[in-house]
Structures are given as C-alpha cells and as structure tokens.
C-alpha cells in the first residue's frame, strides 16, 4: 500500500541506502578531479629546448676542464720546483768524499768478515791470553782458489766410514754384563763372560771443525800434506776448515770458504795453538768435535793443554793429529 500523507515508502529508502557510493556522480572524500592539462605554445617549447641545450653544453665544458686550472678571475700560481736531492742519497758531492784509508778498511772488513773475539777468548782463559798476544781475530775470505784433496786418502776415509756404517748396530758376545747368552752357558763355572750386549754406534757425525796449523814450522811439503788431508776429510764430513798462525801480537784464524784455500794465505809466523783451539770453538754446542792438525810446535799464547781442559768442560772433544816435524812440541799436548 502507498503511504499516506505523501511519505516515501520504506522500500524506496532501502533502495537509496543500497546504492553504491560512486554511482551518485559526486567525488568521494580525499579524491580530487584531475585538472585539465595546460597546452604549451610553440614559443614556450623552443625556449625550454634552448635552455636545455645550453645547460648540457656547460656541463661538457666543465668535464673537459683541468681540475687544477684556476677559476675565472683567479691568478695562475706557478708550481714550486721539486727537490730531487733526496732521490739521489748516494750522489757524489764534495762533502761526501771519504778518506782513502777508511774506505780501504771498510772494504776489507766487508770482504773478509773480520771478527774480533779477543774478549771471549780472554774470558775463557780467566782473563789472560798470554803476554805476547794482544788480539785474536777470526775472518773469512770469499775470493779463494779451489782446494785439491788427496784422492787416495779420500778413498781410505771412505772405507773407514763404510765400516763404521755397517757397525751401527752390532751384538757383542762374551761380555760381563747384559743379556745371558745361551751359547756360552757352558762357561759359567770358569768364565763370567756369558752375556751378550747389543751396541749401537752413534748415528751420523758430530758437528766438526778442522783446525790447521799454518805457522812457519809447517811450511813446504808439510803444509801441502795437511791441506790435502783436510780437503779429503771435508769431502766426506760436513765440516768447517780453519787455519791459524800468529804474526806480531795478533792471532789470526781464517776460515776456508767451503772447500777452498784462503786467498794469499801462506804458512808463516808463530804457533798459538791454545788460543786457536778456544777461538775456533766459539759458537759450537756440546758434543762438537775439533780435529787439530799440527806439528806440535806451540810457542806463543796460552798452551794447548789448558785449551783442552776448557773445551772438555764445555763438552767439546779435541783430536790432535801431530803431523811430522817438531816432535819435541808433542809435550804441549800431554796434560
């Protein structure tokens, strides 16, 4: 039924409520209608293109310019000259001239590697090295001729070394202690040597230095023989070879450079054997070995037997090989 007094029906109101918000044609809250785009004239477009062209051109010019170049309106400053004197620290000048004697001493020290071991040797001998010796010097020369070992002696030494190698481990029978040897039990009533003992020789060779007496008494064929023997031994054993003598108040110890003879080193002078033994032992560890080849003619500085006891206390063994010549000098090696 239609409503009285002209009032709208409920059905009409419900239809209006169910209508969607966008259907009424009115914009929602927060939404704005797009403004119509403005149309640019031809003159405005030309002005924009011209402005863009000149802007790009200025950017290219700025990129091509030197960053260190002065800006417009600034004065150009000349760079200071670079100081190259520090790049040539060894450049010869009048102030750099060195005394000839000093230059010669420095050159000799560099080539020969001179080492003063006087204080170390003096300390070993309780503050004395003998009244007629003032310095003990060790040196090594690099420019040296080759040493020629005696090949026959070398073969003999090779044979000795091969026998030693075979005996590295060996069982010794008939000993007085050890393990009971069943093969000798029948001797128990009459002989106590019924034990066997396995003995092992030390493997390898100890750190060795060969010390050669090249004093005046070792001149001539004796010096040649000693050098040949040292060369033969050095080819089999990794050892340093040193030679020594004494001239004036100075004991000289010179190392042969890896199988070579010392440069211009000739036998001569006195025989400071005791000082040489202690001097060459400096730097050696316990268990080392020094093989000393000499004619026994010690005649200056501390005696060899004192050096022997000093080295024994340090655990260094000394083997003296007396080589012909002055047999009276052998008394210096008897403690």
PDB file of C-alpha atoms in Angstrom, residues 47-216:
ATOM      1  CA  UNK A  47      62.637  28.366 -25.048  1.00  0.00           C
ATOM      2  CA  UNK A  48      62.797  25.133 -22.970  1.00  0.00           C
ATOM      3  CA  UNK A  49      64.815  23.291 -25.644  1.00  0.00           C
ATOM      4  CA  UNK A  50      67.254  26.201 -25.941  1.00  0.00           C
ATOM      5  CA  UNK A  51      67.760  26.337 -22.156  1.00  0.00           C
ATOM      6  CA  UNK A  52      68.409  22.577 -22.019  1.00  0.00           C
ATOM      7  CA  UNK A  53      70.883  22.794 -24.913  1.00  0.00           C
ATOM      8  CA  UNK A  54      72.986  25.498 -23.216  1.00  0.00           C
ATOM      9  CA  UNK A  55      72.883  23.631 -19.871  1.00  0.00           C
ATOM     10  CA  UNK A  56      74.245  20.423 -21.467  1.00  0.00           C
ATOM     11  CA  UNK A  57      76.943  22.416 -23.231  1.00  0.00           C
ATOM     12  CA  UNK A  58      78.147  23.986 -19.944  1.00  0.00           C
ATOM     13  CA  UNK A  59      78.304  20.534 -18.278  1.00  0.00           C
ATOM     14  CA  UNK A  60      80.510  19.173 -21.089  1.00  0.00           C
ATOM     15  CA  UNK A  61      82.861  22.158 -20.839  1.00  0.00           C
ATOM     16  CA  UNK A  62      83.210  21.692 -17.073  1.00  0.00           C
ATOM     17  CA  UNK A  63      84.079  17.995 -17.512  1.00  0.00           C
ATOM     18  CA  UNK A  64      86.782  18.770 -20.086  1.00  0.00           C
ATOM     19  CA  UNK A  65      88.494  21.426 -17.946  1.00  0.00           C
ATOM     20  CA  UNK A  66      91.611  20.630 -15.800  1.00  0.00           C
ATOM     21  CA  UNK A  67      90.531  20.407 -12.135  1.00  0.00           C
ATOM     22  CA  UNK A  68      93.772  22.126 -11.109  1.00  0.00           C
ATOM     23  CA  UNK A  69      93.225  25.030 -13.531  1.00  0.00           C
ATOM     24  CA  UNK A  70      92.473  28.369 -11.865  1.00  0.00           C
ATOM     25  CA  UNK A  71      88.901  29.551 -11.843  1.00  0.00           C
ATOM     26  CA  UNK A  72      87.891  32.636 -13.839  1.00  0.00           C
ATOM     27  CA  UNK A  73      89.101  35.735 -12.065  1.00  0.00           C
ATOM     28  CA  UNK A  74      91.891  33.926 -10.131  1.00  0.00           C
ATOM     29  CA  UNK A  75      95.604  34.415 -10.815  1.00  0.00           C
ATOM     30  CA  UNK A  76      97.578  31.390 -12.035  1.00  0.00           C
ATOM     31  CA  UNK A  77     100.253  30.307  -9.498  1.00  0.00           C
ATOM     32  CA  UNK A  78     103.434  28.667 -10.805  1.00  0.00           C
ATOM     33  CA  UNK A  79     104.276  25.323  -9.039  1.00  0.00           C
ATOM     34  CA  UNK A  80     107.398  25.195  -6.846  1.00  0.00           C
ATOM     35  CA  UNK A  81     110.353  23.216  -8.285  1.00  0.00           C
ATOM     36  CA  UNK A  82     110.537  19.651  -6.881  1.00  0.00           C
ATOM     37  CA  UNK A  83     113.524  18.837  -4.656  1.00  0.00           C
ATOM     38  CA  UNK A  84     115.136  15.711  -6.143  1.00  0.00           C
ATOM     39  CA  UNK A  85     118.172  15.666  -3.867  1.00  0.00           C
ATOM     40  CA  UNK A  86     116.554  13.027  -1.630  1.00  0.00           C
ATOM     41  CA  UNK A  87     116.090  10.748  -4.647  1.00  0.00           C
ATOM     42  CA  UNK A  88     119.883  10.521  -5.022  1.00  0.00           C
ATOM     43  CA  UNK A  89     121.211   9.796  -1.499  1.00  0.00           C
ATOM     44  CA  UNK A  90     124.470   8.349  -2.867  1.00  0.00           C
ATOM     45  CA  UNK A  91     125.197  11.157  -5.296  1.00  0.00           C
ATOM     46  CA  UNK A  92     128.848  12.104  -5.037  1.00  0.00           C
ATOM     47  CA  UNK A  93     129.494  15.608  -3.829  1.00  0.00           C
ATOM     48  CA  UNK A  94     132.479  17.327  -2.320  1.00  0.00           C
ATOM     49  CA  UNK A  95     131.027  16.811   1.149  1.00  0.00           C
ATOM     50  CA  UNK A  96     130.662  13.057   0.548  1.00  0.00           C
ATOM     51  CA  UNK A  97     134.344  12.373  -0.077  1.00  0.00           C
ATOM     52  CA  UNK A  98     135.688   9.627   2.228  1.00  0.00           C
ATOM     53  CA  UNK A  99     139.190   9.187   3.496  1.00  0.00           C
ATOM     54  CA  UNK A 100     141.029   6.577   1.392  1.00  0.00           C
ATOM     55  CA  UNK A 101     142.335   4.673   4.428  1.00  0.00           C
ATOM     56  CA  UNK A 102     138.851   4.484   5.951  1.00  0.00           C
ATOM     57  CA  UNK A 103     137.360   3.307   2.651  1.00  0.00           C
ATOM     58  CA  UNK A 104     140.019   0.586   2.350  1.00  0.00           C
ATOM     59  CA  UNK A 105     139.415  -0.611   5.928  1.00  0.00           C
ATOM     60  CA  UNK A 106     135.650  -0.782   5.367  1.00  0.00           C
ATOM     61  CA  UNK A 107     136.110  -2.677   2.102  1.00  0.00           C
ATOM     62  CA  UNK A 108     138.442  -5.219   3.722  1.00  0.00           C
ATOM     63  CA  UNK A 109     136.069  -5.719   6.649  1.00  0.00           C
ATOM     64  CA  UNK A 110     133.124  -6.361   4.310  1.00  0.00           C
ATOM     65  CA  UNK A 111     135.024  -8.794   2.064  1.00  0.00           C
ATOM     66  CA  UNK A 112     136.857 -10.683   4.810  1.00  0.00           C
ATOM     67  CA  UNK A 113     134.186 -10.585   7.551  1.00  0.00           C
ATOM     68  CA  UNK A 114     136.713  -9.851  10.291  1.00  0.00           C
ATOM     69  CA  UNK A 115     135.511 -10.649  13.816  1.00  0.00           C
ATOM     70  CA  UNK A 116     137.407  -9.693  16.968  1.00  0.00           C
ATOM     71  CA  UNK A 117     136.987 -12.490  19.556  1.00  0.00           C
ATOM     72  CA  UNK A 118     139.730 -11.338  21.924  1.00  0.00           C
ATOM     73  CA  UNK A 119     137.422 -10.722  24.890  1.00  0.00           C
ATOM     74  CA  UNK A 120     135.638 -14.092  24.534  1.00  0.00           C
ATOM     75  CA  UNK A 121     138.934 -15.988  24.397  1.00  0.00           C
ATOM     76  CA  UNK A 122     140.360 -13.979  27.294  1.00  0.00           C
ATOM     77  CA  UNK A 123     137.298 -14.772  29.405  1.00  0.00           C
ATOM     78  CA  UNK A 124     137.718 -18.495  28.704  1.00  0.00           C
ATOM     79  CA  UNK A 125     141.333 -18.336  29.906  1.00  0.00           C
ATOM     80  CA  UNK A 126     140.367 -16.467  33.115  1.00  0.00           C
ATOM     81  CA  UNK A 127     141.322 -13.030  31.862  1.00  0.00           C
ATOM     82  CA  UNK A 128     144.592 -13.691  30.052  1.00  0.00           C
ATOM     83  CA  UNK A 129     145.678 -14.694  26.556  1.00  0.00           C
ATOM     84  CA  UNK A 130     149.451 -14.542  27.041  1.00  0.00           C
ATOM     85  CA  UNK A 131     151.867 -11.671  27.485  1.00  0.00           C
ATOM     86  CA  UNK A 132     152.906 -11.566  23.815  1.00  0.00           C
ATOM     87  CA  UNK A 133     149.436 -11.728  22.179  1.00  0.00           C
ATOM     88  CA  UNK A 134     147.042  -8.782  22.202  1.00  0.00           C
ATOM     89  CA  UNK A 135     144.285  -9.742  19.769  1.00  0.00           C
ATOM     90  CA  UNK A 136     142.543 -12.847  18.437  1.00  0.00           C
ATOM     91  CA  UNK A 137     140.814 -12.258  15.092  1.00  0.00           C
ATOM     92  CA  UNK A 138     138.588 -14.557  13.053  1.00  0.00           C
ATOM     93  CA  UNK A 139     137.988 -13.867   9.370  1.00  0.00           C
ATOM     94  CA  UNK A 140     136.592 -15.459   6.244  1.00  0.00           C
ATOM     95  CA  UNK A 141     137.681 -14.661   2.727  1.00  0.00           C
ATOM     96  CA  UNK A 142     135.408 -15.209  -0.253  1.00  0.00           C
ATOM     97  CA  UNK A 143     137.803 -14.881  -3.210  1.00  0.00           C
ATOM     98  CA  UNK A 144     139.773 -18.107  -2.864  1.00  0.00           C
ATOM     99  CA  UNK A 145     141.160 -20.789  -5.203  1.00  0.00           C
ATOM    100  CA  UNK A 146     139.871 -24.354  -5.007  1.00  0.00           C
ATOM    101  CA  UNK A 147     141.434 -26.822  -2.578  1.00  0.00           C
ATOM    102  CA  UNK A 148     142.646 -30.121  -4.087  1.00  0.00           C
ATOM    103  CA  UNK A 149     142.052 -33.078  -1.744  1.00  0.00           C
ATOM    104  CA  UNK A 150     144.238 -36.187  -1.807  1.00  0.00           C
ATOM    105  CA  UNK A 151     142.048 -38.742  -3.616  1.00  0.00           C
ATOM    106  CA  UNK A 152     143.935 -41.789  -2.262  1.00  0.00           C
ATOM    107  CA  UNK A 153     143.410 -40.582   1.286  1.00  0.00           C
ATOM    108  CA  UNK A 154     139.795 -39.860   0.481  1.00  0.00           C
ATOM    109  CA  UNK A 155     139.232 -43.479  -0.613  1.00  0.00           C
ATOM    110  CA  UNK A 156     140.764 -44.739   2.624  1.00  0.00           C
ATOM    111  CA  UNK A 157     138.498 -42.482   4.636  1.00  0.00           C
ATOM    112  CA  UNK A 158     135.502 -43.697   2.631  1.00  0.00           C
ATOM    113  CA  UNK A 159     136.372 -47.270   3.563  1.00  0.00           C
ATOM    114  CA  UNK A 160     136.599 -46.359   7.238  1.00  0.00           C
ATOM    115  CA  UNK A 161     133.237 -44.598   7.065  1.00  0.00           C
ATOM    116  CA  UNK A 162     131.600 -47.585   5.340  1.00  0.00           C
ATOM    117  CA  UNK A 163     132.881 -49.956   8.052  1.00  0.00           C
ATOM    118  CA  UNK A 164     131.546 -47.616  10.703  1.00  0.00           C
ATOM    119  CA  UNK A 165     128.172 -47.592   8.964  1.00  0.00           C
ATOM    120  CA  UNK A 166     127.988 -51.405   8.954  1.00  0.00           C
ATOM    121  CA  UNK A 167     128.735 -51.402  12.663  1.00  0.00           C
ATOM    122  CA  UNK A 168     125.905 -49.034  13.533  1.00  0.00           C
ATOM    123  CA  UNK A 169     124.121 -51.908  15.322  1.00  0.00           C
ATOM    124  CA  UNK A 170     126.045 -54.972  16.406  1.00  0.00           C
ATOM    125  CA  UNK A 171     125.646 -57.645  19.105  1.00  0.00           C
ATOM    126  CA  UNK A 172     128.814 -58.159  21.140  1.00  0.00           C
ATOM    127  CA  UNK A 173     129.197 -61.627  22.695  1.00  0.00           C
ATOM    128  CA  UNK A 174     131.282 -62.671  25.682  1.00  0.00           C
ATOM    129  CA  UNK A 175     130.512 -59.562  27.764  1.00  0.00           C
ATOM    130  CA  UNK A 176     130.494 -59.369  31.577  1.00  0.00           C
ATOM    131  CA  UNK A 177     127.012 -57.822  31.709  1.00  0.00           C
ATOM    132  CA  UNK A 178     123.915 -57.655  29.563  1.00  0.00           C
ATOM    133  CA  UNK A 179     121.562 -60.432  28.489  1.00  0.00           C
ATOM    134  CA  UNK A 180     122.514 -64.068  29.162  1.00  0.00           C
ATOM    135  CA  UNK A 181     123.984 -65.697  26.063  1.00  0.00           C
ATOM    136  CA  UNK A 182     122.795 -69.321  25.902  1.00  0.00           C
ATOM    137  CA  UNK A 183     125.721 -70.247  23.676  1.00  0.00           C
ATOM    138  CA  UNK A 184     128.165 -69.518  26.499  1.00  0.00           C
ATOM    139  CA  UNK A 185     126.344 -71.103  29.441  1.00  0.00           C
ATOM    140  CA  UNK A 186     128.857 -73.965  29.465  1.00  0.00           C
ATOM    141  CA  UNK A 187     131.479 -71.426  30.614  1.00  0.00           C
ATOM    142  CA  UNK A 188     129.560 -70.354  33.707  1.00  0.00           C
ATOM    143  CA  UNK A 189     131.780 -72.361  36.065  1.00  0.00           C
ATOM    144  CA  UNK A 190     135.073 -70.993  34.741  1.00  0.00           C
ATOM    145  CA  UNK A 191     134.253 -67.726  32.933  1.00  0.00           C
ATOM    146  CA  UNK A 192     131.988 -64.818  33.831  1.00  0.00           C
ATOM    147  CA  UNK A 193     131.725 -63.607  30.231  1.00  0.00           C
ATOM    148  CA  UNK A 194     128.435 -65.322  29.431  1.00  0.00           C
ATOM    149  CA  UNK A 195     126.436 -62.223  28.452  1.00  0.00           C
ATOM    150  CA  UNK A 196     125.698 -60.603  25.129  1.00  0.00           C
ATOM    151  CA  UNK A 197     125.307 -56.860  24.650  1.00  0.00           C
ATOM    152  CA  UNK A 198     123.753 -55.056  21.708  1.00  0.00           C
ATOM    153  CA  UNK A 199     125.845 -51.989  20.998  1.00  0.00           C
ATOM    154  CA  UNK A 200     124.734 -49.160  18.737  1.00  0.00           C
ATOM    155  CA  UNK A 201     127.294 -46.701  17.442  1.00  0.00           C
ATOM    156  CA  UNK A 202     126.254 -43.049  17.331  1.00  0.00           C
ATOM    157  CA  UNK A 203     124.478 -42.339  14.070  1.00  0.00           C
ATOM    158  CA  UNK A 204     125.996 -39.691  11.822  1.00  0.00           C
ATOM    159  CA  UNK A 205     128.963 -37.447  12.517  1.00  0.00           C
ATOM    160  CA  UNK A 206     129.115 -34.717  15.165  1.00  0.00           C
ATOM    161  CA  UNK A 207     129.392 -31.048  14.306  1.00  0.00           C
ATOM    162  CA  UNK A 208     133.039 -30.810  13.271  1.00  0.00           C
ATOM    163  CA  UNK A 209     135.654 -28.145  12.707  1.00  0.00           C
ATOM    164  CA  UNK A 210     139.045 -28.930  11.196  1.00  0.00           C
ATOM    165  CA  UNK A 211     141.814 -26.688  12.526  1.00  0.00           C
ATOM    166  CA  UNK A 212     145.068 -26.468  10.544  1.00  0.00           C
ATOM    167  CA  UNK A 213     148.389 -25.198  11.836  1.00  0.00           C
ATOM    168  CA  UNK A 214     149.843 -22.992   9.091  1.00  0.00           C
ATOM    169  CA  UNK A 215     152.651 -21.443  11.100  1.00  0.00           C
ATOM    170  CA  UNK A 216     156.224 -21.074   9.882  1.00  0.00           C
TER     171      UNK A 216
END
